[in-house]
XYZ file of C-alpha atoms in Angstrom:
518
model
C 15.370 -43.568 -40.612
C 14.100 -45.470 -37.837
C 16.787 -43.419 -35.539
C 14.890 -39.802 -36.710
C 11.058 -41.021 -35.883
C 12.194 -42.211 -32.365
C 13.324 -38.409 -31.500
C 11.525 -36.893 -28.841
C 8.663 -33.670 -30.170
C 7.076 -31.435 -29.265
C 3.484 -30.449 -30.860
C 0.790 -28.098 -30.795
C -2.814 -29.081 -32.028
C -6.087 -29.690 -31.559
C -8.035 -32.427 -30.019
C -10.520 -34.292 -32.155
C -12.622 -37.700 -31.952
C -12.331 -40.157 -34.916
C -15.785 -40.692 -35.901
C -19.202 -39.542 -34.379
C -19.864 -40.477 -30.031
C -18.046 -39.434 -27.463
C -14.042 -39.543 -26.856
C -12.206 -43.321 -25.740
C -8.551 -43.917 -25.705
C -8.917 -45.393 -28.972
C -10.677 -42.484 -30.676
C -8.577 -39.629 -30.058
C -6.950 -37.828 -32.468
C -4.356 -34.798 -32.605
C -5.663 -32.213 -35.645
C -2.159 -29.926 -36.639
C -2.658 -26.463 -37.828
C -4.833 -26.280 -40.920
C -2.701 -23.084 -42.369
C 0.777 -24.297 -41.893
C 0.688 -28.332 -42.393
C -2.973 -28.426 -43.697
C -5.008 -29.422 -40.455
C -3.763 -33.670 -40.857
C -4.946 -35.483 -38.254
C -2.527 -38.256 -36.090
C -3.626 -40.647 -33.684
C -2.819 -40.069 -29.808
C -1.963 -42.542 -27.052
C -2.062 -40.926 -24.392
C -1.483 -44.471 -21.719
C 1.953 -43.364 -20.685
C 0.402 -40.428 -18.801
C -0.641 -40.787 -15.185
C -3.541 -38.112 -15.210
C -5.228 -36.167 -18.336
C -8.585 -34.177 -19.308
C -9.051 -33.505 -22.920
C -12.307 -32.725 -24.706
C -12.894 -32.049 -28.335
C -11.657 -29.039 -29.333
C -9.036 -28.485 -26.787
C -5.510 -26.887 -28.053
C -2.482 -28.771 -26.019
C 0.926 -29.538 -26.586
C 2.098 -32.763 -26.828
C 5.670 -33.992 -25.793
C 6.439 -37.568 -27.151
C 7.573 -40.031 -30.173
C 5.979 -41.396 -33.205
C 7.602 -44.838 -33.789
C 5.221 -45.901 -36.129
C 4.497 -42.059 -38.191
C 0.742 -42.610 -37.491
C 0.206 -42.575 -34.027
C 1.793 -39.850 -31.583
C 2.623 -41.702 -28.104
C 2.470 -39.350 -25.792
C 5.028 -38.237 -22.420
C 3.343 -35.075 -21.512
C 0.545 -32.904 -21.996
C 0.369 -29.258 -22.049
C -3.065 -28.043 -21.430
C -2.763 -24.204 -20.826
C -1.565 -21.732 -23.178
C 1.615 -19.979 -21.761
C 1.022 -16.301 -20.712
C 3.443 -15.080 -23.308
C 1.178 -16.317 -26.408
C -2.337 -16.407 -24.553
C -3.544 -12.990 -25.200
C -2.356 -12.965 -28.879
C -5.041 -14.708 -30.750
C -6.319 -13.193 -33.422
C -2.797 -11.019 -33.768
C -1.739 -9.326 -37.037
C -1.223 -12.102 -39.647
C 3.652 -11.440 -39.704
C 2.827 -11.858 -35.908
C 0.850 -14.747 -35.732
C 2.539 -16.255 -38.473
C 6.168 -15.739 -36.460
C 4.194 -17.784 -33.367
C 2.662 -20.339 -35.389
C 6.461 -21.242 -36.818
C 7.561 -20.723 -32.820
C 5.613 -23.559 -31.669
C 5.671 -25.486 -34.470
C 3.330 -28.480 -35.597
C 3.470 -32.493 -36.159
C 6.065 -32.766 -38.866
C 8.402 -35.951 -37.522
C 11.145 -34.710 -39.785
C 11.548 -31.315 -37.779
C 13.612 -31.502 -34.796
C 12.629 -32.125 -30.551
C 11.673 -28.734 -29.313
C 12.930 -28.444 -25.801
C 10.688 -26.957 -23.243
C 12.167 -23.758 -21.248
C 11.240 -21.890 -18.809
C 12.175 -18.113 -19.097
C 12.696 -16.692 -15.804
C 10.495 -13.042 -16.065
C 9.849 -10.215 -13.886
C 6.784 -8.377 -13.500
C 4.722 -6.119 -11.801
C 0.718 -5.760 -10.247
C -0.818 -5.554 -6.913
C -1.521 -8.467 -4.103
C -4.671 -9.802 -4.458
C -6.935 -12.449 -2.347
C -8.394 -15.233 -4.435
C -12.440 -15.006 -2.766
C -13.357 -13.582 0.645
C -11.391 -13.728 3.652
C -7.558 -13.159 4.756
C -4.408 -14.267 2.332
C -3.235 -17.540 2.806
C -0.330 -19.361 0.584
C -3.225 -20.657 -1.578
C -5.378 -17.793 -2.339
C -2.332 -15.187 -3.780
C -3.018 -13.592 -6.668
C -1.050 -11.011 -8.404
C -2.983 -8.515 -10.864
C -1.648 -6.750 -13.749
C -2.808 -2.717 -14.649
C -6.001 -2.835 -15.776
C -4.370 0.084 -18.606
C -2.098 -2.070 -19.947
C -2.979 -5.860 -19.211
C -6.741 -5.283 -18.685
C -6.054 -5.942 -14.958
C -5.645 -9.931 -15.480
C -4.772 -11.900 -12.810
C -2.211 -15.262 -12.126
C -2.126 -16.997 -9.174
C 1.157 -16.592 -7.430
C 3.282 -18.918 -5.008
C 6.012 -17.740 -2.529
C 7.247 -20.761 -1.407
C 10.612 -20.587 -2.729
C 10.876 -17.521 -0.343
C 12.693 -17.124 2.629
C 10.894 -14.153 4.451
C 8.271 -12.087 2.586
C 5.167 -9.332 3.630
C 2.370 -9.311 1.446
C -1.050 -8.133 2.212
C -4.415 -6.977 -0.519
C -3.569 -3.854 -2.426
C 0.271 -4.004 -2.283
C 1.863 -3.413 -5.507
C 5.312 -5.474 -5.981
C 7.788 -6.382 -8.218
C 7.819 -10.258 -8.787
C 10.887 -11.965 -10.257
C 10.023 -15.402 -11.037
C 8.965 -18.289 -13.961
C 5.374 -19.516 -14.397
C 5.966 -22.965 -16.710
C 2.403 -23.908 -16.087
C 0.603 -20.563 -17.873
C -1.246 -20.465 -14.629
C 1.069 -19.829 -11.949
C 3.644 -17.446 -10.951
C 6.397 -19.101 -8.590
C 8.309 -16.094 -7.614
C 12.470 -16.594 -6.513
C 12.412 -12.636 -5.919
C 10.194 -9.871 -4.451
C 10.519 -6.364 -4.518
C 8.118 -4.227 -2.359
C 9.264 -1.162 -1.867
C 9.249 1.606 -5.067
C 12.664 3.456 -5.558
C 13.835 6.411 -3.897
C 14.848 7.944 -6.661
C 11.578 7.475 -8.456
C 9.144 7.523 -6.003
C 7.607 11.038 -6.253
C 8.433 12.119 -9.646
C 6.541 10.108 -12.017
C 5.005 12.521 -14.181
C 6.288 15.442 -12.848
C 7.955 18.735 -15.296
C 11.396 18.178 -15.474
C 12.283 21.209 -12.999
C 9.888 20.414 -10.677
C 11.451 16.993 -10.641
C 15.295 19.102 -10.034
C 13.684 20.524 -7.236
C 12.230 17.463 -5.663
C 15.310 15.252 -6.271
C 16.999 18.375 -4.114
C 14.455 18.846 -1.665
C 14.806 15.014 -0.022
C 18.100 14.652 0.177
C 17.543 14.267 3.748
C 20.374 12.632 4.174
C 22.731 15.621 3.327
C 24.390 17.076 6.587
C 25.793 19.594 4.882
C 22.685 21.546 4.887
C 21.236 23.672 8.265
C 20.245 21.758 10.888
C 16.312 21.549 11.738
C 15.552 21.456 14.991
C 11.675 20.846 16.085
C 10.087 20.478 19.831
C 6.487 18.396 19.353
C 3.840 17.149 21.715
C 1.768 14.800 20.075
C -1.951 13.824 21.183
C -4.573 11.379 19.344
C -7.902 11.267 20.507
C -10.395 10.626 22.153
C -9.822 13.602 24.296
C -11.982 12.470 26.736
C -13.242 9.448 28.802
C -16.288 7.171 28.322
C -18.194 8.474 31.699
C -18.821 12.303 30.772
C -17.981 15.238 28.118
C -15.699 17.061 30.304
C -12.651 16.784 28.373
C -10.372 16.348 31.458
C -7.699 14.609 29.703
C -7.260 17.736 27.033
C -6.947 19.867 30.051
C -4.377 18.442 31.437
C -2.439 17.866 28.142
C -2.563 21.642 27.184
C -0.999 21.840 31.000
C 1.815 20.152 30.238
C 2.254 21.773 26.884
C 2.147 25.216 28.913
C 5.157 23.955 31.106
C 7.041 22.218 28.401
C 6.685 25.361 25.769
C 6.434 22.690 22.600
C 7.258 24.786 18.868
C 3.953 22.862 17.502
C 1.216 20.646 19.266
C -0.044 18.142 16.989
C -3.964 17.368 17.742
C -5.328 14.457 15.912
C -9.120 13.295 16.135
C -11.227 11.764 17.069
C -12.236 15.596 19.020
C -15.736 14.887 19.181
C -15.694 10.845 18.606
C -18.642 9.195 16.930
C -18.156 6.425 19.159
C -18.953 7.998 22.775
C -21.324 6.619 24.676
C -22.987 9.953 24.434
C -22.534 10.840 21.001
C -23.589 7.406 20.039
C -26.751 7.490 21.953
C -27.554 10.997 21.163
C -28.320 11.705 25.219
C -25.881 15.268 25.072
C -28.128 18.134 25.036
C -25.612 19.958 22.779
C -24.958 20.261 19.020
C -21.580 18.596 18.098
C -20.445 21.293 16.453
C -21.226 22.984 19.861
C -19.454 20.532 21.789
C -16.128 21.059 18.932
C -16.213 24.803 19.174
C -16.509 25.243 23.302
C -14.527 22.083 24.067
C -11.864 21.952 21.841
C -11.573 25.608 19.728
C -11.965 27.812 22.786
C -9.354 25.529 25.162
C -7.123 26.030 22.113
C -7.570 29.565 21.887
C -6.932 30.096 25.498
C -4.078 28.053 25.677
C -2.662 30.188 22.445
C -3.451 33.557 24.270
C -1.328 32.524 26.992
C 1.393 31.128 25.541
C 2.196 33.866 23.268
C 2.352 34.417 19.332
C 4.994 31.791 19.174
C 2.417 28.650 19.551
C 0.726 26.673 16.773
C -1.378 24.242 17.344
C -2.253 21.830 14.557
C -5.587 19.966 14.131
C -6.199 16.699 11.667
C -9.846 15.111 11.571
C -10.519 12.024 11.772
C -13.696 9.829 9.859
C -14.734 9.397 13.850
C -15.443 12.825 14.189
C -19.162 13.421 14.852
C -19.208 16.692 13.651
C -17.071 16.296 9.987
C -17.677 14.722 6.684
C -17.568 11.207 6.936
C -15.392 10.570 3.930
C -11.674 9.720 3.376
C -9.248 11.379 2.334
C -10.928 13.881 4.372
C -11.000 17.599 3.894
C -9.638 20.226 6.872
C -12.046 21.131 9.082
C -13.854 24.768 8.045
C -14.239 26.545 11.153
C -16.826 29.590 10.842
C -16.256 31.784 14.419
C -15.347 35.500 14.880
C -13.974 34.694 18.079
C -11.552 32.342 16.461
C -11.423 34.001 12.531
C -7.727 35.514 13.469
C -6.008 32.644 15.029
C -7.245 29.047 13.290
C -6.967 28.940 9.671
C -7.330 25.328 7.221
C -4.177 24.551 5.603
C -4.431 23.287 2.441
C -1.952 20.152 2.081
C 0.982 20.027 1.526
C 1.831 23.371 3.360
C 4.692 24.921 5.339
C 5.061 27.213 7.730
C 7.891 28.652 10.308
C 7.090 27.205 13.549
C 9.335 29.661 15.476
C 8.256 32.819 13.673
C 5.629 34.919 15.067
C 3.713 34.954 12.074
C 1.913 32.172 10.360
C 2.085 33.402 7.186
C 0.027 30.544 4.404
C -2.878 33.048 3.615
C -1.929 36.785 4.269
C 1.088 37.793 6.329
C -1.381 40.244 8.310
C -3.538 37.230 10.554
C -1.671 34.996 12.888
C -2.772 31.682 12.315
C -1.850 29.743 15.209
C -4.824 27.223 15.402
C -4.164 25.389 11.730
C -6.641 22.938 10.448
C -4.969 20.131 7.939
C -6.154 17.248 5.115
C -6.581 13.538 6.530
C -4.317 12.523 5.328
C -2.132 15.586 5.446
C 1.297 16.726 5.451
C 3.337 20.027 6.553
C 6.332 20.994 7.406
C 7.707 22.583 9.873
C 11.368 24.233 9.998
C 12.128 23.201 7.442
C 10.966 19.395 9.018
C 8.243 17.502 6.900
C 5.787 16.002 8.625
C 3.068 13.384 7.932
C -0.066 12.636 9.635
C -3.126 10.221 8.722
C -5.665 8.796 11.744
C -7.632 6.070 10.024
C -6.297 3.425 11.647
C -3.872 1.894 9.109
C -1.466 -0.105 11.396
C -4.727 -2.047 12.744
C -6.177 -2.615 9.172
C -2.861 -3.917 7.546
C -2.306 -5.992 11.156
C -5.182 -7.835 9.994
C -4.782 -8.223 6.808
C -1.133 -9.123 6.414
C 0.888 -12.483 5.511
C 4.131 -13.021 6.238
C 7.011 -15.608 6.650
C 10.210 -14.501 8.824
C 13.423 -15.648 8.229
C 14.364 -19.790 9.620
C 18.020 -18.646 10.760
C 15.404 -16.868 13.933
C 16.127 -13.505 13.095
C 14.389 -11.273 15.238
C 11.507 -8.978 13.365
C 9.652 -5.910 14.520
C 6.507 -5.929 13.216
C 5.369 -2.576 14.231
C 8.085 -1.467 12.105
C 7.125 -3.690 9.411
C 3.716 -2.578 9.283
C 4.746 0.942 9.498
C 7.273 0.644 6.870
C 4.655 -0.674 4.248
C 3.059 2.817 4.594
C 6.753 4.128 3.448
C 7.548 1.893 0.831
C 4.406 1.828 -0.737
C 4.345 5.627 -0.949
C 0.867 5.684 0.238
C -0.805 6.229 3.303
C -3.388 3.572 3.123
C -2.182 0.819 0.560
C -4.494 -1.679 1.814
C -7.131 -2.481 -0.605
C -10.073 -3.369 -0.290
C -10.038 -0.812 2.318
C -11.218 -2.542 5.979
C -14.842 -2.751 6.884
C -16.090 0.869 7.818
C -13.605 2.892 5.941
C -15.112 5.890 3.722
C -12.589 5.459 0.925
C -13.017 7.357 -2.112
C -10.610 8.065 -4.700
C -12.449 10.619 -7.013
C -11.759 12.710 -4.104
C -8.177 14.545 -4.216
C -6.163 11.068 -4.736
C -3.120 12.778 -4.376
C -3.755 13.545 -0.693
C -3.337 9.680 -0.304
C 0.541 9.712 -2.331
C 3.114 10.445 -0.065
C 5.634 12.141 -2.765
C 8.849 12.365 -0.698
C 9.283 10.569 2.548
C 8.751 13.009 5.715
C 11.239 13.494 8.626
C 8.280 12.283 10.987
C 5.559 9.964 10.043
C 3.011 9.987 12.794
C -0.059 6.940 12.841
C -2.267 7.271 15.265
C -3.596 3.447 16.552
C -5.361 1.467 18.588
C -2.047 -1.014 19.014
C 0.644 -0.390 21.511
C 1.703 3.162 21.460
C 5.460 3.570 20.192
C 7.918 5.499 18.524
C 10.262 4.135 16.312
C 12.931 4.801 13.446
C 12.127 3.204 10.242
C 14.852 2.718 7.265
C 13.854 2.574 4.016
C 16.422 1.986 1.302
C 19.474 -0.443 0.571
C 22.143 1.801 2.306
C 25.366 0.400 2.768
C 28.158 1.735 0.473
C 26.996 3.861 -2.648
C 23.185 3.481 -1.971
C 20.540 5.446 -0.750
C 18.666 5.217 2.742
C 16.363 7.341 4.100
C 15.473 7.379 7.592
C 12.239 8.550 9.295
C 10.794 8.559 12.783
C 6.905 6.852 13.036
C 4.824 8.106 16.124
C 1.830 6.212 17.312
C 1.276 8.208 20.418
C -1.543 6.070 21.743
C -4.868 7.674 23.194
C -5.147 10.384 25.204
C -8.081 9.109 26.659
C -8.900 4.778 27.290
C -12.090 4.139 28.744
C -12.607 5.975 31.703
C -9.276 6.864 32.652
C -6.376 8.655 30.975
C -4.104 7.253 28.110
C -0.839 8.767 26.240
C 0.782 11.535 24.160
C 4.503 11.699 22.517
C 6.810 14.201 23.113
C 9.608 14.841 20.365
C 12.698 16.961 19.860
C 13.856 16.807 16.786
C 17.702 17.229 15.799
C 18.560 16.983 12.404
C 17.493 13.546 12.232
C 16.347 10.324 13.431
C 19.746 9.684 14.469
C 20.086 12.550 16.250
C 16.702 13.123 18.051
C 15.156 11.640 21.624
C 11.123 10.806 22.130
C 9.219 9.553 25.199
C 5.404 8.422 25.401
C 3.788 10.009 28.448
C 1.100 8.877 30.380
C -1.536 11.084 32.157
């Protein structure tokens, strides 16, 4: 007998006080279950423990031995209700009653329930515990709000080698949280499918087609070939409103005969001296329309009906909606009616045909207008474009750890490749001080629903052009390959910046880039 009542337990109860005042080591008492052993009450040592906090009316779980049968001397004490069981009070009485006879009560005669930790996997979106960056302290990871009403667990990536984490990132986290509180993760998955990263929700054919339509990795189909020039703006310096540096872009693009130019704003930036002070004597959408539209339409005129020219906003532009995503910009000119068109997004249109057929087949629309964030494409080349800022923002907002063995890391690509793997053209949120965002406005504008040929992020950092991977690869899986563009400025300060050129051959693999400076 004396051999059973030295076993180790394991109990769940409540704390109580014998007798009225306030709680001493000789006054507390462990109250069992009143529905399943009829709420009996056992005294509780608790000296053995180095630290405790108990209160009357606190449920914990004790781990220890009753020598005696009338006084519990406890080992450990559990003060936080695992995860698992926390959100299942008040459950349906076969389900609460299966819980109750999981965790069992103070009966000596049952036998020592041995604490495990279940390793578990699951999923919800990088959070920062208060203001400021991410450190290793402040992680959290939230659950859907649909689903888990959005309930958060504080989350530790020691036990990581390398990881990338920053606000708004939703990951996959493979780990064990024996505490209830805290989720140490031994796994992390950032990066959604390929082969379920555009088709959730989507008709079954529509999902055929997809599936078919980025297999961009088949060589078997016809090879796209695409000549770009790629500008960002400003599109002119600090000192004046001259637009010099456009001028001599749309030079070059006359010698070098480009299949598309890519234009991205700011055109008429809110952040010239001059716009900022309000000292031009024009409108902006004056400035827009004799600055930028009628350059373009010369340019066009000259170069034939083969040119297209695309234009994507930015939330700098003086003279467009401040808001992002961002509509096209609606340009109202019977000069310009029969060559510059808005393009709603996606779209896609022939670059080397001589019509630009997305409206009627009669106008030649060689001036397009696209979405912030937008994407086209381009024979048969997709194409993605956004020009808030998002390799800054996620610069400053990111935590990471590289790998000890010193492997080298890019961390332009890195950055870049969140954008990718996220399948979203700004995943950081909150967004950064200054940003419009709004997602009652066309969300699906920010969804990137099949990874594009050429991913192009305008930025403030160190213009570049690089290919980014996305995938496992290797034998039997899937990678994906895409070439990110941040062409620079055309305009810094009060001299001249950068632009990208790009042929594209079939692929990443196969294509050749070069930044320019004028």
């Amino acid at each position: 007998m004396a051999g059973k009542l030295w076993k180790s337990i394991f109990a769940v109860g409540m704390i109580c006080c014998d007798g009225e005042g306030h709680l001493n080591e000789k006054s507390i008492l462990l109250q069992s279950s009143v529905e399943h052993s009829g709420g009996q009450h056992v005294r509780l040592e608790l000296q053995k423990l180095s630290q405790f906090s108990v209160f009357p009316g606190q449920v914990v779980g004790i781990e220890g031995h009753n020598p005696s049968g009338h006084c519990l001397i406890a080992s450990k004490l559990v003060d936080s209700i695992p995860l698992s069981t926390a959100a299942d009070v008040n459950l349906h009485p076969a389900k609460k009653q299966a819980l109750d006879q999981e965790i069992q009560s103070t009966d000596l005669s049952h036998k020592r329930e041995e604490l495990s930790v279940k390793s578990i996997f699951a999923v919800g979106m990088i959070c920062c515990d208060g203001e400021g960056h991410l450190n290793e302290k402040s992680i959290l990871l939230q659950s859907s709000v649909e689903h888990s009403g959005g309930q958060r667990v504080r989350l530790e990536l020691q036990k990581l080698s390398q990881f990338s984490v920053f606000p708004g990132q939703v990951v996959g986290i493979e780990g064990h949280n024996p505490s209830g509180h805290c989720l140490i993760a031994s796994k992390l998955v950032d990066s959604i499918p390929l082969s379920t990263a555009a088709d959730v929700n989507l008709h079954p054919a529509k999902k055929q087609a997809l599936d078919q339509e980025i297999q961009s990795t088949d060589l078997s189909h016809k090879r796209e070939e695409l000549s770009v020039i790629i500008a960002s703006g400003p599109f002119t310096t600090t000192d004046n409103l001259s637009f010099e540096p456009l001028t001599e872009l749309l030079t070059y693009a006359t010698r070098k005969l480009p299949q598309v130019l890519i234009l991205l704003g700011p055109f008429v930036d809110s952040e010239h001296p001059e716009i900022k002070k309000g000292t031009t004597d024009r409108s902006f959408d004056e400035i827009f329309h004799v600055e930028i539209l009628r350059r373009l339409q010369d340019h066009v005129e000259y170069m034939g009906s083969n040119a297209r020219v695309i234009l994507v906003p930015s939330i700098r532009d003086a003279n467009h909606d401040f808001v992002f995503p961002q509509p096209a910009f609606e340009i109202h000119s019977p000069n310009l009616k029969h060559q510059i068109t808005s393009l709603t997004n996606p779209g896609t249109f022939e670059a080397n045909q001589p019509a630009f057929e997305i409206h009627s087949p009669n106008l030649k629309h060689q001036i397009t207008s696209l979405t912030n964030p937008g994407t086209f494409e381009a024979n048969q080349v997709k194409i993605g474009c956004c020009t808030v800022d998002i390799l800054k923002h996620l610069s400053g907002e990111e935590m990471s750890r590289n790998p000890a063995d010193g492997t080298p890391i890019d961390r332009m690509s890195r950055l870049a490749n969140h954008i990718l793997s996220q399948r979203r053209f700004y995943p950081l949120y909150p967004p950064a001080e200054g940003i419009p965002l709004d997602f009652s406005l066309a969300p699906e504008s920010l969804h990137i629903s099949s990874i594009p040929d050429i991913l192009i992020l305008p930025s403030d950092m160190k213009y570049f052009v690089k290919v980014l991977s996305l995938g496992e690869g290797g034998e039997g899986g899937e990678q994906v390959k895409c070439i990110c563009v941040n062409p620079g400025r055309l305009a810094k300060g009060e001299g001249g910046g950068t632009f990208a050129e790009l042929n594209y051959y079939g692929g990443p693999d196969t294509s050749n880039a070069s930044i320019i400076g004028i």
